């Protein structure tokens, strides 16, 4: 039962990542639009004071801001797409239809029951306009619920076929037919149930706000602690995109969630002070500063004969963490060989968020230094207090450094460069990865016979995973190859790490995650092509 629950949670976490991954791109482009329309920057850089650049910036920000006000439909489609076992495109299309059916069903039922408030009294009523339709304000939760419902029905009935004249009603069309009564009844039921649920969510947000820095610490620590399970998306997503992360009115519109509030205020130059968030998106301190201190400590405590090699290993990982906010290559260098360091890292990540809250900084850098520049500098010091963010970051660089160095030396932890003979822990540079891709590894020739082609690194991955017959499903998230295997005990971790540049392997029941970093989409594509599998899961 535990394995089944974990498997379900991991599938849901992976599905959540589909819409979550696209939202920072929208925010980044909103920030770029703000650069061209920011009065402060226009005063400093006269070349920006022209109708072309200002018009471009205004159009860019205005065209992307509606993404933040329509998160329900984005999550609905994204989650249905992610949870569908096969025919994912049809599941996504069906979810869009289902979303519209639900909205109009709820609106009509509320109208018949006299539950709709006047349009000018929406604020504070628990109702809102979604795609021009007045319904209960369920926010992003509506998309999550409907995405799950559509995926469950889709997976159950997508293979339904009929004979003779009814053939046209099989497959995805039958899924939609089954969904219609489910969605209508759900709309009626949630008209009564959701106000109670919303009251509970508001209460939880109130508890988090009342606990103050302790709540922020728990959020920051748990977000890191769940990295090994792949469930960390389930921690930060509600705070970034739902009312748990705060509610604020910006430019006459109400936005929910820390990230949405931030992006909305970026796009509205009239807003002077960032506000409204219970927990801010302050994960960048550990990514841009803390883990760099940890890497310096690991380098300086490495054995003298290994230092040159450790430097070559850690520098690419440091650059990736600082610039792009991808921390797993560093975290997996000590997560399993010295788990106490990972616990300390998680606690320090939580404390860094507490420090920013105490000193009143509202700057963010969730995906590294590039995000930090584009999101914060155009808004100026008054709004974000970004110099405080830098100061706190520098302080945590030293805190990480001295803490890691002390624990490594006192506990004789086997971090990078301190391994016993024959027990080497590795990270790989991009050069090494490309070199391994360019040639067929030893022992791969026999595996390549699957399709009579040169399998390259994919053949070695298949061998490391226990063979083709052992691989049930293949997927990926931002940095991990996510697999479901018949027998996880057949996994050869040493082979995967030494010959395929894997930075870590995580097993949890049938679920196995192999960490490759930002190259994982290409790794998955090559693996599926090598095995002759359809990435959509169609038969």
CSV table of C-alpha atoms in Angstrom, one decimal, residues 167-529:
chain,number,residue,atom,x,y,z
A,167,UNK,CA,-17.6,2.7,-34.0
A,168,UNK,CA,-17.4,6.5,-34.2
A,169,UNK,CA,-18.2,6.8,-30.5
A,170,UNK,CA,-15.3,4.8,-29.2
A,171,UNK,CA,-11.9,5.9,-27.8
A,172,UNK,CA,-11.6,9.6,-26.9
A,173,UNK,CA,-15.2,10.3,-27.9
A,174,UNK,CA,-16.5,7.8,-25.4
A,175,UNK,CA,-14.3,9.3,-22.7
A,176,UNK,CA,-16.0,12.6,-23.3
A,177,UNK,CA,-19.4,11.0,-23.2
A,178,UNK,CA,-18.6,9.4,-19.9
A,179,UNK,CA,-17.2,12.7,-18.6
A,180,UNK,CA,-20.2,14.9,-19.2
A,181,UNK,CA,-22.5,13.6,-16.4
A,182,UNK,CA,-19.5,13.3,-14.1
A,183,UNK,CA,-18.6,16.9,-14.7
A,184,UNK,CA,-22.1,18.2,-14.4
A,185,UNK,CA,-22.7,16.4,-11.1
A,186,UNK,CA,-19.3,17.5,-9.8
A,187,UNK,CA,-20.2,21.1,-10.6
A,188,UNK,CA,-23.4,20.8,-8.6
A,189,UNK,CA,-21.7,19.1,-5.7
A,190,UNK,CA,-18.8,21.5,-5.5
A,191,UNK,CA,-21.2,24.5,-5.5
A,192,UNK,CA,-22.0,23.4,-1.9
A,193,UNK,CA,-18.8,21.6,-0.9
A,194,UNK,CA,-16.2,24.1,-2.2
A,195,UNK,CA,-17.1,27.0,0.2
A,196,UNK,CA,-16.3,24.6,3.1
A,197,UNK,CA,-13.0,23.5,1.6
A,198,UNK,CA,-12.1,27.1,0.8
A,199,UNK,CA,-12.7,28.0,4.4
A,200,UNK,CA,-10.3,25.3,5.5
A,201,UNK,CA,-7.6,26.5,3.0
A,202,UNK,CA,-8.0,30.0,4.3
A,203,UNK,CA,-7.6,28.7,7.8
A,204,UNK,CA,-4.5,26.8,6.9
A,205,UNK,CA,-3.1,30.0,5.3
A,206,UNK,CA,-3.9,31.8,8.5
A,207,UNK,CA,-2.1,29.2,10.6
A,208,UNK,CA,1.0,29.5,8.4
A,209,UNK,CA,0.9,33.3,8.7
A,210,UNK,CA,0.4,33.1,12.5
A,211,UNK,CA,3.3,30.8,12.9
A,212,UNK,CA,5.4,33.4,11.1
A,213,UNK,CA,9.1,32.5,10.7
A,214,UNK,CA,8.5,28.9,12.0
A,215,UNK,CA,6.1,28.3,9.1
A,216,UNK,CA,8.5,29.7,6.6
A,217,UNK,CA,11.3,27.6,8.0
A,218,UNK,CA,9.2,24.4,7.7
A,219,UNK,CA,8.3,25.3,4.2
A,220,UNK,CA,11.9,26.0,3.1
A,221,UNK,CA,13.2,22.8,4.8
A,222,UNK,CA,10.6,20.4,3.5
A,223,UNK,CA,10.9,21.8,0.0
A,224,UNK,CA,14.6,20.6,0.0
A,225,UNK,CA,14.1,17.4,2.1
A,226,UNK,CA,11.6,16.0,-0.5
A,227,UNK,CA,14.2,16.3,-3.3
A,228,UNK,CA,15.1,12.5,-3.1
A,229,UNK,CA,11.5,11.5,-3.5
A,230,UNK,CA,10.7,13.8,-6.4
A,231,UNK,CA,7.7,15.2,-4.4
A,232,UNK,CA,9.1,18.7,-3.7
A,233,UNK,CA,6.9,20.1,-6.4
A,234,UNK,CA,3.9,19.3,-4.2
A,235,UNK,CA,5.3,21.6,-1.5
A,236,UNK,CA,6.1,24.8,-3.3
A,237,UNK,CA,3.4,24.7,-6.0
A,238,UNK,CA,0.5,25.5,-3.7
A,239,UNK,CA,2.3,28.4,-2.1
A,240,UNK,CA,3.4,29.9,-5.4
A,241,UNK,CA,0.1,29.6,-7.3
A,242,UNK,CA,-2.8,29.3,-4.8
A,243,UNK,CA,-4.2,31.3,-1.9
A,244,UNK,CA,-1.9,29.5,0.5
A,245,UNK,CA,0.8,31.8,-0.7
A,246,UNK,CA,-1.2,35.0,-0.2
A,247,UNK,CA,-3.8,37.1,-1.9
A,248,UNK,CA,-3.3,40.6,-3.3
A,249,UNK,CA,-5.1,43.0,-5.5
A,250,UNK,CA,-2.9,44.4,-8.3
A,251,UNK,CA,-4.2,46.8,-10.9
A,252,UNK,CA,-7.8,46.0,-10.1
A,253,UNK,CA,-7.4,42.2,-10.3
A,254,UNK,CA,-7.0,39.8,-7.5
A,255,UNK,CA,-4.0,37.4,-7.7
A,256,UNK,CA,-3.3,34.3,-5.5
A,257,UNK,CA,0.0,32.8,-4.7
A,258,UNK,CA,3.5,34.3,-4.1
A,259,UNK,CA,4.8,33.9,-7.6
A,260,UNK,CA,1.6,35.3,-9.3
A,261,UNK,CA,1.6,38.3,-7.0
A,262,UNK,CA,5.2,39.0,-7.8
A,263,UNK,CA,4.7,38.7,-11.6
A,264,UNK,CA,1.6,40.9,-11.5
A,265,UNK,CA,3.4,43.6,-9.6
A,266,UNK,CA,6.3,43.4,-12.1
A,267,UNK,CA,3.9,44.2,-14.9
A,268,UNK,CA,2.2,47.1,-13.0
A,269,UNK,CA,4.6,50.0,-12.5
A,270,UNK,CA,2.0,51.8,-10.3
A,271,UNK,CA,2.5,49.2,-7.6
A,272,UNK,CA,5.1,50.6,-5.2
A,273,UNK,CA,5.6,47.9,-2.6
A,274,UNK,CA,5.4,44.1,-3.0
A,275,UNK,CA,2.9,42.7,-0.5
A,276,UNK,CA,0.2,40.1,0.1
A,277,UNK,CA,2.3,37.0,0.3
A,278,UNK,CA,2.4,34.6,3.3
A,279,UNK,CA,5.6,32.7,2.1
A,280,UNK,CA,7.8,34.2,-0.6
A,281,UNK,CA,9.7,32.4,-3.3
A,282,UNK,CA,13.1,32.7,-1.7
A,283,UNK,CA,14.7,29.4,-2.7
A,284,UNK,CA,17.5,31.1,-4.6
A,285,UNK,CA,19.7,31.8,-1.6
A,286,UNK,CA,20.8,28.2,-1.2
A,287,UNK,CA,21.1,27.8,-5.0
A,288,UNK,CA,23.1,31.0,-5.8
A,289,UNK,CA,25.2,31.2,-2.6
A,290,UNK,CA,24.8,28.4,-0.1
A,291,UNK,CA,25.7,25.4,-2.2
A,292,UNK,CA,28.7,27.3,-3.6
A,293,UNK,CA,30.0,27.5,-0.1
A,294,UNK,CA,29.3,23.8,0.4
A,295,UNK,CA,31.3,23.0,-2.8
A,296,UNK,CA,34.2,25.1,-1.6
A,297,UNK,CA,34.2,23.2,1.6
A,298,UNK,CA,34.2,19.9,-0.2
A,299,UNK,CA,37.1,21.0,-2.4
A,300,UNK,CA,39.2,22.2,0.5
A,301,UNK,CA,38.6,19.0,2.5
A,302,UNK,CA,39.4,16.7,-0.4
A,303,UNK,CA,42.5,14.6,-0.4
A,304,UNK,CA,45.5,16.5,-1.8
A,305,UNK,CA,45.9,14.1,-4.7
A,306,UNK,CA,42.3,14.4,-5.7
A,307,UNK,CA,41.9,18.2,-5.6
A,308,UNK,CA,42.5,18.9,-9.3
A,309,UNK,CA,40.0,16.3,-10.2
A,310,UNK,CA,37.4,17.6,-7.6
A,311,UNK,CA,37.8,21.1,-9.0
A,312,UNK,CA,37.0,19.9,-12.5
A,313,UNK,CA,34.0,18.0,-11.2
A,314,UNK,CA,32.5,20.8,-9.0
A,315,UNK,CA,33.1,23.9,-11.1
A,316,UNK,CA,30.5,22.9,-13.8
A,317,UNK,CA,28.0,22.0,-11.0
A,318,UNK,CA,28.6,25.3,-9.3
A,319,UNK,CA,28.0,27.3,-12.5
A,320,UNK,CA,24.8,25.4,-13.2
A,321,UNK,CA,23.5,26.0,-9.7
A,322,UNK,CA,24.4,29.7,-9.7
A,323,UNK,CA,23.3,30.6,-13.2
A,324,UNK,CA,20.3,28.3,-13.8
A,325,UNK,CA,19.3,27.2,-10.2
A,326,UNK,CA,19.8,23.5,-10.9
A,327,UNK,CA,21.1,22.1,-7.7
A,328,UNK,CA,20.7,18.3,-8.0
A,329,UNK,CA,24.2,17.7,-9.4
A,330,UNK,CA,25.6,19.2,-6.2
A,331,UNK,CA,23.1,17.8,-3.8
A,332,UNK,CA,23.6,14.2,-5.1
A,333,UNK,CA,27.3,14.5,-4.5
A,334,UNK,CA,26.6,14.3,-0.8
A,335,UNK,CA,23.0,13.2,-0.4
A,336,UNK,CA,23.7,9.5,0.0
A,337,UNK,CA,27.3,9.4,1.0
A,338,UNK,CA,26.8,11.9,3.8
A,339,UNK,CA,23.0,12.3,4.4
A,340,UNK,CA,23.6,14.4,7.5
A,341,UNK,CA,24.9,17.1,5.2
A,342,UNK,CA,21.6,17.0,3.2
A,343,UNK,CA,19.6,17.4,6.4
A,344,UNK,CA,21.7,20.4,7.3
A,345,UNK,CA,21.4,21.8,3.8
A,346,UNK,CA,17.6,21.5,4.1
A,347,UNK,CA,17.6,23.3,7.4
A,348,UNK,CA,19.8,26.1,6.2
A,349,UNK,CA,17.6,26.6,3.1
A,350,UNK,CA,14.7,27.1,5.5
A,351,UNK,CA,16.7,29.5,7.6
A,352,UNK,CA,17.7,31.6,4.6
A,353,UNK,CA,14.0,32.2,3.9
A,354,UNK,CA,13.5,33.2,7.5
A,355,UNK,CA,16.4,35.6,7.2
A,356,UNK,CA,15.0,37.3,4.1
A,357,UNK,CA,11.6,37.6,5.9
A,358,UNK,CA,13.2,39.2,9.0
A,359,UNK,CA,15.1,41.7,7.0
A,360,UNK,CA,12.1,42.5,4.7
A,361,UNK,CA,13.6,41.5,1.3
A,362,UNK,CA,11.1,40.5,-1.4
A,363,UNK,CA,13.6,39.8,-4.1
A,364,UNK,CA,13.5,36.4,-5.8
A,365,UNK,CA,16.0,34.3,-7.8
A,366,UNK,CA,14.3,30.8,-8.0
A,367,UNK,CA,16.2,29.8,-11.1
A,368,UNK,CA,19.5,31.4,-10.5
A,369,UNK,CA,21.3,34.6,-11.3
A,370,UNK,CA,19.7,35.3,-14.6
A,371,UNK,CA,16.2,35.3,-13.0
A,372,UNK,CA,17.5,37.4,-10.2
A,373,UNK,CA,18.7,40.1,-12.6
A,374,UNK,CA,15.6,40.2,-14.7
A,375,UNK,CA,13.1,40.0,-11.9
A,376,UNK,CA,14.6,42.3,-9.4
A,377,UNK,CA,16.8,45.0,-10.8
A,378,UNK,CA,14.2,46.7,-13.0
A,379,UNK,CA,11.9,47.0,-10.0
A,380,UNK,CA,14.5,48.9,-8.0
A,381,UNK,CA,15.6,48.7,-4.4
A,382,UNK,CA,12.4,50.2,-3.0
A,383,UNK,CA,10.2,47.4,-4.1
A,384,UNK,CA,12.4,44.4,-3.6
A,385,UNK,CA,15.3,45.4,-1.3
A,386,UNK,CA,17.5,43.2,-3.5
A,387,UNK,CA,20.8,44.4,-1.8
A,388,UNK,CA,19.5,42.7,1.3
A,389,UNK,CA,19.1,39.5,-0.7
A,390,UNK,CA,22.7,39.7,-1.8
A,391,UNK,CA,23.9,40.4,1.7
A,392,UNK,CA,21.9,37.4,3.2
A,393,UNK,CA,23.3,35.3,0.3
A,394,UNK,CA,26.9,36.2,1.1
A,395,UNK,CA,26.3,35.4,4.8
A,396,UNK,CA,24.8,32.0,3.9
A,397,UNK,CA,27.8,31.3,1.7
A,398,UNK,CA,30.0,31.5,4.7
A,399,UNK,CA,27.5,29.6,6.9
A,400,UNK,CA,27.4,26.7,4.5
A,401,UNK,CA,31.1,26.8,4.0
A,402,UNK,CA,32.1,26.6,7.7
A,403,UNK,CA,29.3,24.2,8.6
A,404,UNK,CA,30.1,21.8,5.8
A,405,UNK,CA,33.8,22.0,6.4
A,406,UNK,CA,33.4,21.3,10.2
A,407,UNK,CA,31.1,18.3,9.7
A,408,UNK,CA,33.1,16.8,6.9
A,409,UNK,CA,36.4,16.9,8.9
A,410,UNK,CA,35.0,16.0,12.3
A,411,UNK,CA,32.7,13.2,11.1
A,412,UNK,CA,35.2,12.1,8.3
A,413,UNK,CA,32.4,12.2,5.7
A,414,UNK,CA,33.2,10.6,2.3
A,415,UNK,CA,32.3,13.6,0.1
A,416,UNK,CA,33.8,14.2,-3.3
A,417,UNK,CA,37.5,13.6,-3.2
A,418,UNK,CA,37.5,11.9,0.2
A,419,UNK,CA,36.3,8.5,-0.9
A,420,UNK,CA,38.0,5.3,0.1
A,421,UNK,CA,40.0,3.5,-2.5
A,422,UNK,CA,37.7,1.9,-5.0
A,423,UNK,CA,34.6,3.8,-3.8
A,424,UNK,CA,34.7,6.9,-6.0
A,425,UNK,CA,31.8,9.3,-5.9
A,426,UNK,CA,31.5,11.3,-9.2
A,427,UNK,CA,30.0,14.2,-10.9
A,428,UNK,CA,30.6,14.6,-14.6
A,429,UNK,CA,31.4,17.6,-16.7
A,430,UNK,CA,29.6,18.3,-20.0
A,431,UNK,CA,32.8,17.4,-21.9
A,432,UNK,CA,32.8,14.0,-20.3
A,433,UNK,CA,29.1,13.5,-21.1
A,434,UNK,CA,29.6,14.4,-24.7
A,435,UNK,CA,32.7,12.1,-25.0
A,436,UNK,CA,30.6,9.2,-23.8
A,437,UNK,CA,27.8,10.0,-26.1
A,438,UNK,CA,30.2,10.0,-29.1
A,439,UNK,CA,31.2,6.4,-28.6
A,440,UNK,CA,29.6,3.1,-27.8
A,441,UNK,CA,30.6,2.2,-24.2
A,442,UNK,CA,32.2,-1.2,-23.5
A,443,UNK,CA,29.6,-4.0,-23.5
A,444,UNK,CA,27.0,-2.0,-25.4
A,445,UNK,CA,27.4,-3.7,-28.7
A,446,UNK,CA,25.3,-6.7,-27.7
A,447,UNK,CA,22.6,-4.5,-26.3
A,448,UNK,CA,22.6,-2.5,-29.6
A,449,UNK,CA,21.4,-5.6,-31.4
A,450,UNK,CA,17.9,-4.7,-30.2
A,451,UNK,CA,17.3,-2.8,-33.4
A,452,UNK,CA,20.5,-3.5,-35.3
A,453,UNK,CA,21.7,0.0,-34.7
A,454,UNK,CA,24.5,1.7,-32.7
A,455,UNK,CA,22.8,2.4,-29.4
A,456,UNK,CA,25.5,4.6,-27.9
A,457,UNK,CA,24.8,5.7,-24.4
A,458,UNK,CA,21.2,4.4,-24.6
A,459,UNK,CA,22.4,0.8,-24.8
A,460,UNK,CA,24.4,1.3,-21.6
A,461,UNK,CA,21.4,2.8,-19.9
A,462,UNK,CA,19.3,-0.1,-20.9
A,463,UNK,CA,21.9,-2.5,-19.6
A,464,UNK,CA,22.2,-0.5,-16.3
A,465,UNK,CA,18.4,-0.7,-15.9
A,466,UNK,CA,18.4,-4.5,-16.2
A,467,UNK,CA,17.5,-4.9,-19.8
A,468,UNK,CA,14.7,-3.8,-22.1
A,469,UNK,CA,12.2,-6.3,-20.6
A,470,UNK,CA,12.7,-4.7,-17.2
A,471,UNK,CA,11.7,-1.2,-18.3
A,472,UNK,CA,7.9,-0.7,-18.0
A,473,UNK,CA,7.6,3.1,-18.5
A,474,UNK,CA,9.9,6.0,-19.4
A,475,UNK,CA,9.4,9.6,-18.5
A,476,UNK,CA,11.3,12.6,-17.2
A,477,UNK,CA,11.0,15.8,-15.3
A,478,UNK,CA,13.4,18.8,-15.2
A,479,UNK,CA,16.6,16.8,-14.3
A,480,UNK,CA,15.5,13.2,-13.8
A,481,UNK,CA,14.8,10.2,-16.0
A,482,UNK,CA,11.7,8.7,-14.3
A,483,UNK,CA,11.2,5.0,-14.8
A,484,UNK,CA,9.0,2.2,-13.7
A,485,UNK,CA,10.8,-1.1,-13.6
A,486,UNK,CA,9.7,-4.7,-13.3
A,487,UNK,CA,12.5,-5.5,-10.9
A,488,UNK,CA,14.4,-2.5,-9.5
A,489,UNK,CA,17.0,-4.8,-7.9
A,490,UNK,CA,18.4,-5.4,-11.4
A,491,UNK,CA,19.6,-1.8,-11.6
A,492,UNK,CA,23.4,-1.4,-11.8
A,493,UNK,CA,24.0,1.9,-10.1
A,494,UNK,CA,27.7,1.8,-10.7
A,495,UNK,CA,27.3,1.2,-14.4
A,496,UNK,CA,24.8,4.1,-14.7
A,497,UNK,CA,27.1,6.5,-12.8
A,498,UNK,CA,30.4,5.5,-14.3
A,499,UNK,CA,29.3,5.0,-18.0
A,500,UNK,CA,26.3,7.2,-18.5
A,501,UNK,CA,27.1,10.3,-16.5
A,502,UNK,CA,24.2,9.7,-14.0
A,503,UNK,CA,24.6,11.9,-10.9
A,504,UNK,CA,22.4,9.8,-8.7
A,505,UNK,CA,20.0,6.9,-8.6
A,506,UNK,CA,16.9,6.8,-6.4
A,507,UNK,CA,14.8,3.7,-5.9
A,508,UNK,CA,11.3,3.7,-4.4
A,509,UNK,CA,9.4,0.5,-5.1
A,510,UNK,CA,9.0,0.1,-8.8
A,511,UNK,CA,9.9,3.8,-9.4
A,512,UNK,CA,13.5,4.5,-10.2
A,513,UNK,CA,14.8,8.0,-10.8
A,514,UNK,CA,18.2,8.5,-12.6
A,515,UNK,CA,19.5,12.0,-12.3
A,516,UNK,CA,21.1,13.4,-15.5
A,517,UNK,CA,20.6,17.2,-15.1
A,518,UNK,CA,19.4,19.5,-17.8
A,519,UNK,CA,20.4,17.0,-20.5
A,520,UNK,CA,17.6,14.6,-19.4
A,521,UNK,CA,15.1,15.4,-22.2
A,522,UNK,CA,17.6,14.4,-24.8
A,523,UNK,CA,18.6,11.3,-22.8
A,524,UNK,CA,14.9,10.2,-22.7
A,525,UNK,CA,14.3,10.9,-26.4
A,526,UNK,CA,17.4,8.9,-27.4
A,527,UNK,CA,16.4,6.1,-25.1
A,528,UNK,CA,12.9,5.9,-26.4
A,529,UNK,CA,14.1,6.0,-30.0
